[in-house]
Structures are given as structure tokens and as C-alpha cells.
Coordinates of C-alpha atoms in Angstrom, one line a residue:
M1 CA -5.7 -144.4 -261.2
T2 CA -6.9 -147.2 -259.8
S3 CA -9.0 -148.1 -257.0
G4 CA -6.9 -150.0 -254.9
Q5 CA -7.5 -147.2 -251.8
T6 CA -8.0 -147.7 -248.4
N7 CA -10.8 -145.4 -247.3
Y8 CA -13.5 -146.4 -249.4
G9 CA -15.9 -147.8 -246.4
F10 CA -18.4 -145.0 -245.0
S11 CA -17.3 -143.3 -241.3
A12 CA -20.2 -142.1 -239.2
T13 CA -20.4 -138.7 -237.8
K14 CA -21.1 -138.5 -234.3
G15 CA -19.6 -136.7 -230.7
D16 CA -20.2 -132.6 -230.6
L17 CA -19.5 -129.7 -232.9
R18 CA -15.9 -129.2 -230.4
S19 CA -14.6 -132.5 -229.9
A20 CA -15.4 -134.7 -233.3
N21 CA -16.2 -132.5 -236.2
P22 CA -13.8 -134.5 -238.8
L23 CA -14.4 -132.4 -241.6
P24 CA -14.1 -128.6 -242.2
R25 CA -17.5 -127.1 -241.3
A26 CA -19.5 -125.2 -238.4
V27 CA -22.3 -127.5 -238.6
L28 CA -22.7 -131.1 -237.9
R29 CA -25.0 -133.3 -239.8
S30 CA -25.4 -137.0 -237.8
N31 CA -24.2 -139.6 -240.8
N32 CA -22.0 -141.5 -242.9
Y33 CA -19.7 -140.3 -245.5
L34 CA -16.8 -141.7 -247.1
L35 CA -13.5 -139.1 -246.6
L36 CA -12.1 -138.6 -250.4
D37 CA -8.9 -137.1 -249.5
G38 CA -5.8 -138.3 -250.3
E39 CA -3.7 -140.2 -253.9
W40 CA -5.6 -138.4 -256.8
S41 CA -4.0 -138.4 -260.4
F42 CA -2.0 -134.9 -261.4
A43 CA -1.8 -133.5 -264.4
L44 CA -1.3 -129.4 -265.3
D45 CA -2.8 -128.6 -267.9
P46 CA -0.5 -126.1 -269.6
E47 CA -2.1 -125.2 -273.0
D48 CA -5.4 -125.3 -271.7
I49 CA -6.6 -128.0 -274.3
G50 CA -8.1 -130.3 -271.6
L51 CA -11.9 -129.2 -272.7
R52 CA -11.5 -129.6 -276.2
D53 CA -10.1 -133.0 -276.0
A54 CA -12.2 -134.3 -273.1
W55 CA -10.1 -135.3 -270.5
Y56 CA -12.8 -135.5 -268.1
V57 CA -14.0 -138.9 -270.7
S58 CA -9.8 -140.1 -270.5
H59 CA -7.2 -139.0 -270.2
Q60 CA -3.5 -140.3 -269.2
Y61 CA -2.1 -139.1 -265.8
Q62 CA 1.7 -138.9 -265.1
H63 CA 2.1 -137.8 -261.7
T64 CA 0.1 -138.3 -258.8
T65 CA -0.1 -136.4 -255.1
N66 CA -2.2 -135.3 -252.3
W67 CA -5.6 -133.6 -251.9
P68 CA -5.5 -131.3 -250.1
G69 CA -2.8 -130.0 -251.5
S70 CA -2.6 -126.4 -253.7
I71 CA -1.0 -126.6 -257.1
E72 CA 2.2 -124.7 -255.9
E73 CA 2.4 -127.6 -253.9
H74 CA 1.6 -130.2 -256.1
M75 CA 3.3 -128.2 -258.8
E76 CA 7.0 -128.4 -256.8
Q77 CA 6.6 -131.7 -255.8
I78 CA 6.6 -132.9 -259.5
K79 CA 8.7 -130.4 -261.3
V80 CA 7.4 -131.0 -264.6
Q81 CA 10.5 -131.3 -266.8
G82 CA 10.7 -127.8 -269.2
Q83 CA 7.4 -125.9 -266.5
P84 CA 8.5 -123.3 -264.3
S85 CA 7.7 -123.3 -260.6
R86 CA 5.8 -121.2 -260.1
W87 CA 2.5 -119.8 -262.0
Q88 CA 2.6 -116.2 -263.4
D89 CA -0.2 -115.2 -264.9
K90 CA -2.4 -118.4 -265.4
V91 CA -2.3 -122.4 -264.0
V92 CA -5.3 -124.6 -265.6
A93 CA -4.8 -128.3 -263.3
W94 CA -6.6 -132.0 -263.8
Y95 CA -7.1 -134.1 -260.7
E96 CA -9.1 -137.6 -260.9
R97 CA -9.5 -140.5 -258.8
E98 CA -11.7 -143.7 -258.2
F99 CA -14.2 -144.6 -255.5
A100 CA -16.1 -147.9 -254.5
L101 CA -19.3 -146.8 -254.0
P102 CA -21.3 -146.9 -250.5
E103 CA -23.9 -149.5 -250.3
R104 CA -27.1 -146.7 -250.8
G105 CA -29.0 -145.9 -247.7
D106 CA -33.3 -146.0 -247.7
E107 CA -35.9 -144.6 -249.8
H108 CA -35.6 -141.0 -247.9
S109 CA -31.5 -140.8 -248.9
L110 CA -28.5 -139.6 -251.5
F111 CA -25.6 -139.1 -252.4
Q112 CA -24.2 -135.6 -251.4
L113 CA -20.2 -134.4 -252.4
T114 CA -18.4 -132.0 -250.8
F115 CA -15.9 -130.1 -251.9
G116 CA -14.2 -127.9 -248.7
A117 CA -12.8 -124.8 -250.5
C118 CA -11.6 -125.3 -253.8
G119 CA -11.2 -123.0 -256.4
Y120 CA -10.9 -120.2 -258.2
E121 CA -12.8 -121.8 -260.9
T122 CA -13.9 -125.5 -260.5
H123 CA -15.3 -127.7 -263.0
V124 CA -16.7 -130.9 -261.6
W125 CA -17.4 -134.2 -263.1
L126 CA -18.4 -137.8 -262.7
N127 CA -17.8 -140.7 -264.4
G128 CA -17.5 -138.5 -267.8
H129 CA -21.1 -136.6 -267.3
Q130 CA -20.4 -132.8 -265.9
L131 CA -21.7 -131.7 -262.9
R132 CA -23.8 -129.0 -261.4
T133 CA -24.3 -128.0 -257.6
I134 CA -27.5 -127.6 -255.6
E135 CA -27.4 -123.8 -256.3
G136 CA -27.1 -124.7 -260.2
E137 CA -24.1 -124.1 -261.7
D138 CA -21.9 -125.2 -264.0
V139 CA -18.9 -123.8 -262.8
H140 CA -18.2 -123.2 -258.6
Y141 CA -16.5 -119.8 -258.5
G142 CA -14.5 -118.9 -254.9
E143 CA -11.8 -120.2 -253.4
Y144 CA -12.5 -119.8 -249.5
T145 CA -16.3 -122.0 -248.4
S146 CA -17.6 -124.7 -249.1
F147 CA -20.1 -125.8 -252.4
S148 CA -22.4 -129.0 -252.7
F149 CA -24.0 -131.3 -255.6
E150 CA -26.6 -133.8 -255.4
L151 CA -25.8 -137.0 -257.4
R152 CA -28.8 -139.2 -259.4
A153 CA -28.7 -143.3 -258.8
E154 CA -28.5 -143.0 -262.8
Q155 CA -25.1 -141.2 -263.0
L156 CA -23.5 -143.5 -260.2
R157 CA -21.9 -146.8 -260.9
P158 CA -20.4 -149.3 -258.7
V159 CA -17.3 -148.1 -259.1
N160 CA -16.9 -144.4 -259.9
R161 CA -14.8 -142.1 -261.3
L162 CA -14.2 -139.0 -260.3
T163 CA -12.8 -136.0 -262.4
V164 CA -12.3 -132.0 -261.6
R165 CA -10.5 -129.5 -263.5
I166 CA -9.7 -126.3 -261.3
A167 CA -7.8 -123.0 -262.9
D168 CA -7.5 -119.8 -262.0
T169 CA -4.8 -116.3 -263.0
M170 CA -3.7 -113.4 -261.8
D171 CA -6.5 -111.6 -262.6
A172 CA -6.5 -108.6 -260.4
E173 CA -10.1 -108.2 -261.2
T174 CA -11.0 -112.1 -258.6
P175 CA -11.1 -112.1 -255.0
R176 CA -7.3 -112.8 -254.8
G177 CA -7.0 -111.4 -251.0
K178 CA -3.6 -110.9 -250.0
Q179 CA -2.2 -113.0 -252.9
E180 CA 0.2 -111.7 -256.1
S181 CA -2.2 -111.1 -259.4
H182 CA -1.5 -108.5 -262.1
V183 CA -1.4 -105.3 -260.4
Y184 CA 0.3 -106.0 -256.6
K185 CA 3.6 -108.8 -257.2
R186 CA 4.5 -110.6 -254.7
G187 CA 7.3 -110.0 -252.1
G188 CA 6.6 -107.5 -248.9
I189 CA 3.5 -108.0 -247.1
W190 CA 2.1 -110.2 -250.7
Y191 CA 2.5 -113.2 -251.4
Q192 CA 2.1 -116.2 -253.7
T193 CA -0.4 -117.9 -254.6
Q194 CA -1.9 -121.2 -252.5
T195 CA -4.8 -122.1 -255.1
G196 CA -7.0 -125.4 -255.6
A197 CA -7.7 -127.9 -253.8
V198 CA -7.0 -126.9 -250.7
R199 CA -9.7 -127.8 -248.9
S200 CA -11.2 -131.7 -248.4
V201 CA -13.3 -133.4 -250.3
W202 CA -16.1 -136.1 -249.7
L203 CA -19.1 -138.7 -249.9
E204 CA -21.9 -138.3 -248.0
M205 CA -25.1 -139.9 -247.1
V206 CA -28.2 -136.7 -247.0
E207 CA -31.7 -136.7 -247.5
R208 CA -33.8 -136.2 -250.1
N209 CA -36.4 -134.1 -248.0
R210 CA -33.3 -132.3 -245.5
L211 CA -32.2 -128.7 -243.9
R212 CA -28.7 -127.6 -245.8
S213 CA -25.9 -127.2 -243.5
R214 CA -26.5 -123.4 -243.1
V215 CA -28.1 -121.5 -240.3
G216 CA -28.2 -117.8 -239.8
I217 CA -28.7 -116.7 -235.2
E218 CA -29.6 -113.2 -234.7
S219 CA -30.8 -112.1 -230.7
V220 CA -31.8 -109.6 -229.5
I221 CA -30.6 -110.2 -225.7
E222 CA -32.7 -108.2 -224.0
D223 CA -35.8 -110.2 -225.3
H224 CA -34.4 -113.4 -225.0
L225 CA -35.9 -113.9 -228.6
V226 CA -33.7 -115.8 -230.9
R227 CA -33.8 -115.7 -234.6
F228 CA -32.8 -118.5 -236.5
N229 CA -33.1 -117.9 -240.3
I230 CA -33.3 -121.8 -242.0
T231 CA -32.5 -123.5 -245.4
T232 CA -35.0 -125.9 -246.5
R233 CA -33.9 -128.7 -249.6
V234 CA -36.6 -130.8 -250.0
H235 CA -37.5 -133.4 -253.8
D236 CA -40.7 -134.2 -252.9
P237 CA -43.0 -130.8 -251.8
G238 CA -45.7 -131.5 -249.3
V239 CA -46.7 -129.7 -245.8
Y240 CA -43.5 -130.5 -243.1
T241 CA -43.3 -129.6 -239.5
L242 CA -39.6 -127.5 -238.8
R243 CA -38.9 -128.8 -235.3
L244 CA -36.2 -126.5 -233.4
Q245 CA -34.3 -128.0 -229.8
V246 CA -31.8 -125.8 -228.1
F247 CA -30.0 -128.1 -225.3
A248 CA -27.5 -126.3 -222.5
T249 CA -24.3 -127.4 -223.9
D250 CA -22.8 -127.4 -220.4
S251 CA -25.8 -130.3 -218.6
V252 CA -26.2 -134.1 -218.9
S253 CA -29.7 -133.3 -219.0
P254 CA -31.4 -135.1 -222.1
Q255 CA -34.1 -132.8 -221.6
P256 CA -34.6 -129.6 -224.2
L257 CA -34.0 -125.6 -222.9
A258 CA -36.5 -124.9 -225.2
T259 CA -38.5 -126.0 -228.2
S260 CA -41.4 -125.5 -230.7
D261 CA -42.7 -126.8 -234.4
F262 CA -43.6 -124.6 -236.9
S263 CA -45.2 -125.9 -240.0
L264 CA -43.8 -125.7 -243.7
K265 CA -45.7 -125.9 -246.7
L266 CA -42.9 -126.9 -249.8
E267 CA -42.6 -126.7 -253.0
A268 CA -38.9 -128.6 -254.5
G269 CA -35.7 -126.5 -254.6
Q270 CA -34.3 -124.6 -252.0
R271 CA -35.9 -122.2 -249.4
Q272 CA -34.9 -119.9 -246.7
Q273 CA -37.2 -119.4 -243.2
R274 CA -36.4 -117.2 -240.7
V275 CA -38.1 -118.6 -237.0
I276 CA -38.2 -117.2 -233.5
L277 CA -37.8 -119.4 -230.2
E278 CA -37.9 -117.9 -227.2
I279 CA -34.7 -119.1 -224.6
P280 CA -36.1 -117.9 -220.8
D281 CA -33.4 -117.3 -218.9
A282 CA -29.9 -117.8 -221.1
K283 CA -26.8 -117.0 -220.4
L284 CA -25.3 -114.3 -222.9
W285 CA -21.5 -115.6 -224.7
A286 CA -18.9 -112.9 -224.1
P287 CA -14.8 -113.4 -223.9
G288 CA -14.8 -115.0 -220.4
S289 CA -18.5 -116.6 -220.5
P290 CA -18.3 -118.2 -223.5
N291 CA -21.8 -119.3 -222.6
L292 CA -22.6 -122.1 -226.1
Y293 CA -26.2 -123.8 -226.9
R294 CA -26.7 -126.8 -229.1
L295 CA -29.4 -126.4 -231.3
V296 CA -31.0 -130.3 -233.0
A297 CA -33.2 -129.1 -236.0
H298 CA -35.5 -131.1 -237.3
L299 CA -37.3 -131.6 -241.1
I300 CA -40.3 -133.7 -240.8
D301 CA -42.3 -135.5 -243.4
A302 CA -45.8 -136.0 -243.4
D303 CA -44.8 -138.9 -243.1
G304 CA -43.1 -138.7 -239.8
Y305 CA -39.3 -139.0 -241.6
D306 CA -37.2 -137.2 -239.6
A307 CA -33.6 -135.7 -240.7
Q308 CA -31.5 -133.9 -238.8
I309 CA -28.9 -130.9 -238.4
E310 CA -26.3 -129.6 -235.3
T311 CA -25.1 -126.3 -234.5
H312 CA -24.1 -124.5 -231.9
F313 CA -25.1 -121.0 -231.5
G314 CA -24.7 -117.9 -228.4
L315 CA -26.7 -115.1 -227.4
R316 CA -24.8 -111.7 -228.2
K317 CA -25.6 -108.0 -228.9
V318 CA -22.7 -106.1 -230.6
E319 CA -22.7 -102.4 -231.1
S320 CA -20.8 -99.0 -232.5
R321 CA -22.7 -96.4 -230.3
G322 CA -21.0 -93.3 -229.8
R323 CA -17.3 -93.2 -228.9
Y324 CA -16.7 -97.0 -227.8
V325 CA -17.9 -100.4 -228.8
Y326 CA -20.8 -102.5 -226.3
L327 CA -21.6 -106.4 -226.3
N328 CA -24.2 -107.2 -224.8
N329 CA -24.6 -103.3 -223.1
E330 CA -21.2 -103.2 -221.8
P331 CA -18.7 -101.3 -223.3
I332 CA -15.9 -103.4 -224.2
Y333 CA -12.1 -102.4 -225.4
L334 CA -11.3 -104.3 -228.0
D335 CA -7.3 -106.5 -227.0
G336 CA -7.0 -107.4 -231.2
I337 CA -4.4 -109.1 -232.8
L338 CA -3.7 -109.1 -237.5
Y339 CA -3.9 -112.7 -238.1
Q340 CA -2.5 -114.1 -241.4
P341 CA -2.9 -117.9 -241.0
G342 CA -1.3 -118.7 -244.8
T343 CA -0.8 -121.5 -245.4
A344 CA -0.9 -123.1 -242.4
T345 CA -2.5 -126.5 -241.6
Y346 CA -5.6 -126.8 -239.3
E347 CA -3.8 -128.2 -236.0
E348 CA -1.7 -125.1 -236.5
M349 CA -4.0 -123.2 -236.3
R350 CA -5.5 -124.2 -233.5
R351 CA -2.1 -123.5 -231.7
H352 CA -2.5 -119.8 -232.9
M353 CA -5.8 -119.4 -231.8
H354 CA -5.1 -121.1 -228.2
A355 CA -1.5 -118.4 -228.3
M356 CA -3.4 -115.5 -229.0
R357 CA -5.1 -115.7 -226.0
E358 CA -2.5 -116.4 -223.9
L359 CA -1.7 -113.1 -225.1
G360 CA -4.4 -111.4 -224.1
C361 CA -6.4 -111.2 -227.0
N362 CA -10.2 -110.7 -227.3
L363 CA -10.1 -110.6 -231.1
V364 CA -8.4 -111.3 -234.2
R365 CA -8.5 -109.9 -237.0
V366 CA -9.0 -112.7 -239.1
H367 CA -6.5 -110.7 -242.9
I368 CA -8.4 -111.1 -245.8
A369 CA -8.5 -114.9 -245.8
G370 CA -10.7 -118.3 -245.6
I371 CA -9.7 -120.4 -244.0
D372 CA -10.6 -123.7 -241.5
P373 CA -14.6 -123.6 -240.5
R374 CA -13.8 -125.2 -237.8
I375 CA -11.9 -122.4 -237.0
Y376 CA -15.1 -120.3 -236.2
N377 CA -16.2 -122.9 -233.2
L378 CA -13.5 -123.6 -231.9
A379 CA -13.4 -119.3 -231.6
D380 CA -16.9 -119.2 -230.3
E381 CA -15.9 -122.0 -227.6
L382 CA -12.7 -119.8 -226.8
G383 CA -14.4 -116.6 -226.2
L384 CA -12.5 -115.2 -228.8
L385 CA -13.6 -112.4 -230.7
L386 CA -13.5 -112.4 -234.9
W387 CA -12.8 -110.0 -237.7
V388 CA -13.5 -111.1 -240.9
E389 CA -13.2 -109.5 -244.6
V390 CA -14.1 -110.4 -247.5
P391 CA -11.0 -111.0 -249.5
S392 CA -10.7 -108.5 -251.9
P393 CA -10.1 -107.4 -255.5
H394 CA -6.9 -105.6 -256.5
S395 CA -8.4 -104.0 -259.1
S396 CA -12.2 -101.3 -259.3
T397 CA -13.3 -102.1 -262.1
P398 CA -17.9 -103.3 -262.0
R399 CA -16.7 -106.8 -262.4
S400 CA -14.4 -107.0 -259.7
R401 CA -17.1 -105.4 -257.1
E402 CA -20.0 -108.0 -258.8
N403 CA -16.8 -111.2 -257.6
H404 CA -16.4 -108.9 -254.3
R405 CA -20.3 -109.2 -253.9
A406 CA -20.2 -113.0 -255.1
E407 CA -17.6 -113.7 -252.4
L408 CA -19.4 -111.4 -249.4
L409 CA -22.8 -113.8 -250.2
R410 CA -20.8 -117.4 -250.3
M411 CA -18.9 -116.3 -247.0
L412 CA -22.4 -115.6 -244.9
A413 CA -23.7 -118.0 -245.9
L414 CA -22.0 -120.2 -244.4
I415 CA -20.4 -118.5 -240.8
Q416 CA -23.7 -116.4 -240.1
S417 CA -24.9 -118.5 -237.2
H418 CA -21.4 -117.7 -234.7
P419 CA -21.7 -115.4 -231.8
S420 CA -17.6 -114.8 -231.9
V421 CA -17.8 -113.2 -235.2
V422 CA -19.0 -109.7 -234.7
I423 CA -17.1 -107.5 -237.5
W424 CA -16.8 -107.4 -241.1
S425 CA -14.3 -105.6 -243.1
L426 CA -15.5 -105.2 -247.0
Y427 CA -12.1 -103.9 -248.3
N428 CA -9.0 -102.5 -246.9
E429 CA -7.0 -100.2 -247.0
D430 CA -8.3 -99.1 -250.4
W431 CA -7.9 -103.1 -252.2
G432 CA -9.9 -103.5 -255.2
C433 CA -11.6 -99.5 -254.8
Q434 CA -8.4 -97.6 -255.4
D435 CA -10.7 -95.1 -256.7
I436 CA -12.8 -94.8 -253.3
A437 CA -12.0 -91.3 -253.2
T438 CA -12.8 -90.0 -257.1
N439 CA -15.4 -92.8 -258.6
P440 CA -18.5 -92.2 -257.3
E441 CA -19.7 -95.6 -258.4
T442 CA -17.3 -97.2 -256.4
R443 CA -18.5 -95.8 -253.1
R444 CA -22.3 -95.6 -253.9
Y445 CA -21.5 -100.2 -254.2
I446 CA -20.1 -99.9 -250.8
I447 CA -22.6 -98.2 -249.3
D448 CA -24.7 -100.7 -251.1
M449 CA -23.3 -103.3 -249.1
Y450 CA -22.9 -101.4 -245.6
H451 CA -27.0 -100.7 -246.1
Y452 CA -27.8 -104.6 -246.9
M453 CA -25.6 -105.3 -243.8
Q454 CA -27.0 -103.9 -241.8
I455 CA -30.3 -105.2 -243.0
E456 CA -30.1 -108.2 -243.2
H457 CA -27.4 -109.4 -240.3
P458 CA -27.8 -106.8 -237.8
Q459 CA -25.3 -109.1 -236.0
F460 CA -22.5 -107.6 -237.2
L461 CA -20.9 -104.7 -237.4
V462 CA -19.0 -103.1 -240.7
V463 CA -16.2 -101.5 -241.8
D464 CA -16.4 -100.0 -245.2
N465 CA -12.7 -99.7 -246.1
D466 CA -10.6 -100.6 -243.1
G467 CA -6.9 -97.9 -242.7
W468 CA -8.2 -95.1 -244.3
Q469 CA -10.6 -93.6 -247.1
H470 CA -13.4 -93.9 -245.0
I471 CA -16.8 -93.0 -247.1
S472 CA -19.1 -90.2 -245.3
H473 CA -22.4 -89.7 -247.4
E474 CA -24.5 -86.8 -246.3
G475 CA -22.1 -86.5 -243.3
R476 CA -22.8 -90.2 -242.0
L477 CA -19.9 -92.0 -241.8
K478 CA -20.9 -95.6 -244.0
S479 CA -18.5 -97.7 -241.5
D480 CA -19.1 -98.7 -237.9
L481 CA -15.5 -98.0 -237.1
L482 CA -13.2 -95.3 -237.7
T483 CA -10.5 -96.7 -238.1
A484 CA -6.7 -96.3 -238.9
H485 CA -4.0 -97.9 -239.4
L486 CA -1.0 -96.6 -238.0
Y487 CA 2.3 -96.8 -238.5
T488 CA 6.2 -96.1 -236.5
P489 CA 8.5 -97.8 -234.4
D490 CA 9.3 -94.6 -232.7
L491 CA 7.3 -93.1 -229.6
P492 CA 7.1 -89.4 -230.0
R493 CA 5.5 -89.7 -233.0
W494 CA 2.9 -92.6 -232.4
Q495 CA 1.6 -89.9 -229.1
E496 CA 1.3 -87.0 -231.9
L497 CA -0.7 -89.4 -234.6
L498 CA -2.8 -91.2 -231.2
D499 CA -3.5 -87.4 -229.9
R500 CA -4.3 -86.5 -234.4
L501 CA -6.4 -89.1 -233.7
V502 CA -8.6 -88.5 -230.6
Q503 CA -8.6 -84.8 -231.5
G504 CA -10.7 -86.5 -235.2
E505 CA -7.5 -84.3 -237.7
M506 CA -8.9 -86.3 -241.2
V507 CA -6.1 -85.1 -242.9
G508 CA -2.2 -86.4 -241.9
T509 CA -2.7 -89.1 -239.3
A510 CA -3.7 -92.2 -241.5
A511 CA -1.2 -92.2 -245.2
F512 CA -4.4 -91.1 -246.5
P513 CA -6.9 -89.0 -245.5
L514 CA -9.1 -90.4 -242.9
V515 CA -12.5 -89.9 -244.9
V516 CA -13.4 -88.9 -248.1
G517 CA -17.2 -87.8 -250.0
D518 CA -19.2 -85.6 -247.6
P519 CA -17.4 -83.8 -244.8
F520 CA -17.6 -85.4 -241.7
F521 CA -17.5 -83.7 -238.1
Y522 CA -16.1 -86.7 -235.7
R523 CA -17.8 -85.7 -232.5
R524 CA -16.7 -88.5 -230.7
Q525 CA -19.7 -89.9 -232.5
K526 CA -18.3 -93.3 -233.7
P527 CA -16.0 -96.2 -232.1
L528 CA -11.7 -95.1 -232.8
I529 CA -10.2 -98.7 -233.8
V530 CA -6.5 -98.6 -234.3
S531 CA -7.2 -101.7 -236.5
E532 CA -3.0 -102.4 -237.3
W533 CA 0.0 -100.6 -235.7
G534 CA 3.2 -101.9 -234.9
G535 CA 5.0 -105.5 -236.7
F536 CA 7.6 -104.7 -235.1
G537 CA 10.8 -106.2 -236.7
F538 CA 10.2 -106.3 -240.4
A539 CA 12.4 -104.3 -241.8
D540 CA 9.4 -101.5 -243.7
Y541 CA 6.7 -100.8 -240.0
G542 CA 11.2 -100.3 -237.8
G543 CA 11.4 -100.9 -234.6
P544 CA 12.8 -103.9 -232.8
A545 CA 13.1 -107.5 -234.5
A546 CA 12.7 -109.1 -231.3
G547 CA 13.8 -109.3 -227.2
E548 CA 12.8 -107.6 -224.1
E549 CA 13.4 -104.6 -226.3
R550 CA 10.4 -105.4 -228.8
T551 CA 8.6 -106.5 -225.0
E552 CA 8.9 -103.0 -224.1
R553 CA 7.8 -101.1 -227.1
I554 CA 4.6 -102.8 -227.2
R555 CA 3.6 -102.0 -223.5
Q556 CA 5.2 -98.0 -224.6
F557 CA 2.8 -98.6 -227.6
K558 CA -0.2 -99.8 -226.0
R559 CA -0.2 -97.6 -222.6
E560 CA -0.1 -95.0 -225.1
L561 CA -4.0 -96.3 -226.7
R562 CA -5.3 -97.4 -223.7
S563 CA -5.0 -93.7 -222.5
R564 CA -6.6 -92.6 -224.6
P565 CA -10.6 -92.2 -226.0
I566 CA -9.9 -95.3 -228.4
A567 CA -12.6 -97.7 -228.0
G568 CA -9.5 -100.8 -229.4
D569 CA -6.2 -101.5 -231.0
V570 CA -5.4 -104.7 -233.5
Y571 CA -1.3 -105.5 -232.8
T572 CA 0.8 -106.6 -236.2
Q573 CA 0.9 -109.3 -236.3
A574 CA 0.6 -113.3 -235.0
T575 CA 3.0 -115.1 -236.8
N576 CA 5.3 -114.9 -240.1
I577 CA 4.6 -114.8 -243.0
E578 CA 7.0 -114.9 -246.2
D579 CA 8.7 -112.0 -246.7
E580 CA 6.9 -110.0 -243.4
R581 CA 9.4 -111.1 -240.3
N582 CA 7.1 -109.2 -237.3
G583 CA 5.4 -112.0 -235.4
I584 CA 5.5 -113.0 -232.5
I585 CA 3.9 -116.7 -232.1
D586 CA 5.4 -119.8 -233.1
P587 CA 3.6 -120.5 -237.0
H588 CA 4.2 -124.3 -236.5
T589 CA 4.1 -124.9 -232.0
G590 CA 2.4 -121.7 -232.1
E591 CA 5.3 -120.9 -228.6
L592 CA 4.5 -117.4 -227.5
S593 CA 8.3 -114.6 -228.2
V594 CA 6.8 -112.1 -226.1
P595 CA 5.4 -113.2 -222.8
P596 CA 1.6 -114.2 -221.8
G597 CA -1.3 -111.4 -221.9
V598 CA 1.3 -108.9 -223.2
L599 CA -1.4 -107.2 -225.2
N600 CA -3.9 -107.5 -222.3
S601 CA -5.4 -103.9 -221.6
G602 CA -7.2 -105.3 -218.2
T603 CA -9.1 -103.7 -216.3
A604 CA -8.3 -100.5 -216.8
P605 CA -11.2 -98.2 -216.6
L606 CA -12.3 -96.4 -221.2
L607 CA -12.0 -93.1 -221.3

């Protein structure tokens, strides 16, 4: 296609993360960027011949479409004659556009190309030359997190041609969440695939020797120390100074609250470094008081050249202790709601988040989906706790476990800095680990990942398999929470299920036994969470579809939860999605169909 597009000039990133972060990332880099969204050439490759015929060198595209957008949307738009509007096994699509090269910065800078999310399988070429990600991948796998390429000077021209091949299948061994597969077909709780060019792509100037936008933050509130995990990316070996500065976000003072320098001898390449900073008298982050601090991190070379990134963070501590969840050493009841954003835009998700807080929720369970990382920033600001989950594969095999682990690590690398993220689920309702009760290898993998999270990411609570069939090994539950999914529209049956749950009855409460593996004696040593309930209005769950009757049913069920020693609950669900017509928030406007505060437990004491 021709280069007659309007978005060629560099824009400057400026402002703070909450009000002026135009790109789908959680860390701000004060630099120039060129957003490559907009019109792209587009072609389907139903016979998968594009690699063989070198479409990345030259190809006559018959269609155009807009990036970002899913392949499914683009197929529907072009309505290729003889091609189905939905794919049922495999899809391959090619995208291409040209861009004029902006003026390069000084010798300290290079161009970096970043995809906010794209996949599941993505190849990228620049002027016919295949690119490798910074992590060294010729092909990037995954569709929920960002990935980047550094562009070498010899690859660049005044006008450049960018070519992208995206492939996906119904393979049940890849992380899919609730998108249909060869195992679970669309309908009911399973949704149409939404794959491909799902987030923005941009070109930016970055320093040759810099800090990557991957920051992990752990705090131990008793000692006022914050542990920062920083990733350096260096082309020129040498001795560098890592300088951390912490500022109050609610102050106009230009002086940092805390600052410290660390000397690092860095080889070429990428490495992670943990450093610790003391922040005396720091205010803690919690729902109702989401106190945030601004981190400015500098990597300074021997000549004094300074490369910076900026993010915000909060100090908080979450624990599973006895019957309850503790936040900052105080017991907290989790008033949660299940959230499946589906194809919602960023602005729609913003409305949903505000609406969920208006409902009285202090917790949002983002259900096995990847979301725009700016939403994590918004949750930090609003004081909403987040429960996030790895999008699950749909079959249990060695390969599905490898894919699951890779997806978990990609997600952790990019969202480990947010105080709002407090809980992670490895699996949900056995999806992707259907043999959890019978296969020791499956249980061993989940146990290993649970232990990995405990050691490497102690700032989170971890659930092994949400809903039922939690793993007990030698009498130790390999989950920080004992969770159950309980669905019934009948109040007496609801009361009976809750009574059986709090009495520690492991069989006959949820759809499957609550615990598998070795015997586990509850004895109130783990917090009980009813992590799905309600769903009123969805045919599979029953109950009133709308109006005062549904509001009253929610209130009745909520009262029963709070009259028992239960640590939290998650109502299903926030918005309608495809066949699941049980939402209480309008998916487009964010308006509530129930009264504000209906999911708020108020100040009821914990039993």
C-alpha cells in the first residue's frame, strides 16, 4: 500500500500514568513514539502458502482494514467470496503497511517496535527481513501481552514496509480462556474466538542502554522497605548507576521522598536486578485509601547519560491467615464480582471499572482473560482489588502445561508492579487440567507452579484450581484459598450449600469434590471464598432475569454469605457476554441495572 497516511510524525509521551498514557502499557517512558494504528493492507491465507511464496518480500493485497482489530472482525468486513465468516480450525492472516522513518535521535538512541498484544503466533518482517524479539524469538507465541523488537540501522529505509503474519488454531493445548476450541465449542459459557491484531502497535525511540518497562514491586509494610525488581537492557558494557527516586503523587513538591543510587557492572544483554529502598512513614494502599507513589528509575552511564522510566506503586500486604484474608494486617471481606471484558474497548472497560466500584465491590475477578494494561493502573487508582487468572488451555498434556507456564511468566513480567493485583488463579474449574484427580504429573506441575509463585512472587495469593478439586499433598493444601463455585437460584438450597461448605464437607458441596490428592482436614485453616455464585438471568443458572426481584434475590443471598464464617464472594457477573445474559452493568454505557451498593457488605463484622 502507499504511504499516504497521516500519523507519521513522532508524538511525545508526557504527563502522568493516570491521565496521559496513550499507549497500552503500564510503565511510562518519556520519549517520542509513532502510533502505527490505522489502515493496513490485509489478506487471508487459507491455504497457508504465504511463507512458501514469500509474501513478506512482495504480495498484492486485495483488501484494507484497521489495526487494531480481531481477524474475526476483519473477515466479517471483507466478506471474501467463498470464505466462511467464521473459522473453525485454523486461520492465517497477513497485514502490511508502510511508514516514513522519523528523524533519529542522537547516538544514544535506537528505534524499537512494540506490539501491545498480537497472536497467537506472530511473525514480523521489516523490508522483507525477519525480525527477532528482544527475547530472541523468531516467532512470538501468545496473544495477551506485549512484545518488542529493536530495529538495526541497516534494516531501516526512508520509507519502510512492515509485514505481519498472524496464525491461530482451535488447538486445545494453547491458552484460550473461554474462546472456543476443538474441545469446547461456542455456545453457553464458551465464546467466539477474538484473535489477531487486538492491541496497538507503535514505533518509539529508546536508549541503547536503558531500563525495560518491566518493574516488579514487593513491599513488607512492617519494615518500610520496598523491593524493586528492575530489568536492564544494555548494548555497551560498563559500569552504570541505577538511581531510584520516589515521589508522593499528591504533592506538588519536586523533592523526592526517598532516593538511592546503586552501582552496577553490566555486560551486554538483559538482566534483572533486585534493589531495596526504604520509604519512612509511607502510607499504605488499600480500597478506600489507594495511596500511590511515583517511581522514577534512572540508568546513568559513565558519561552521565540518563535513561528513565516511570511508574506508580503502592505499599500493601496481603495474607491468607486462618479463616480470613488479611490486607495490611487487617481482616477484609472480599466483595467481588466476576468480570469478562470480551471485546470491550478500553473506554468501555473504564466505565465497567467505575460501575463495579459503584456496586460496592472491592474486588474484581478478571476471568481468564488478558486486558489492556492501563486497566491495572485504573484499579490501582480506584482502590479496586484484582484477582487475575492465566487464560487456560482446554486439554491436559505436557505441551499444554508448557504453554500455560509460558503465558503465566509473560503476564507476571508485565503486571507484577500493581498493588491492586492480589490474587492469581493458575486454573479454573479443571479447564486444561481435567485429569487433576487422576494424573500425578498434572498435580505435580500445579504444585511446582504454586511453590514458584510463593518464592518468586510472595506479594500475591495463589489459587491452584479455582472452584473445586484443589490439591492436597501430604495434608497441605496447595492453594492459599479454598474456593467453591456454587450455583442455585433457590434460597433454601443456597443456605444448605453454605452450611455444608463452612462445616468443611469436601464432597457434595460443589460440582466436584473440593479437594483431591491426599486427605485434607479443613478445620478452618484456610479462607473460604465462594468465588462464583448467582448468575441470575442466565438460563443455565436460573433465577430472576431483572428488576426488583433480581435485586432482592442478590440481597438475600448476600446476607446468607455474611452470616457465616466465609472470607469473600464473587457474584457472577458484571456484564452480558454472548449467550450469558446475566450481567448487571450495561456493556456499552456502564449503567447499572440494579441499585448502587447492592454488592457491598458494609461494615458487617467478620465471624
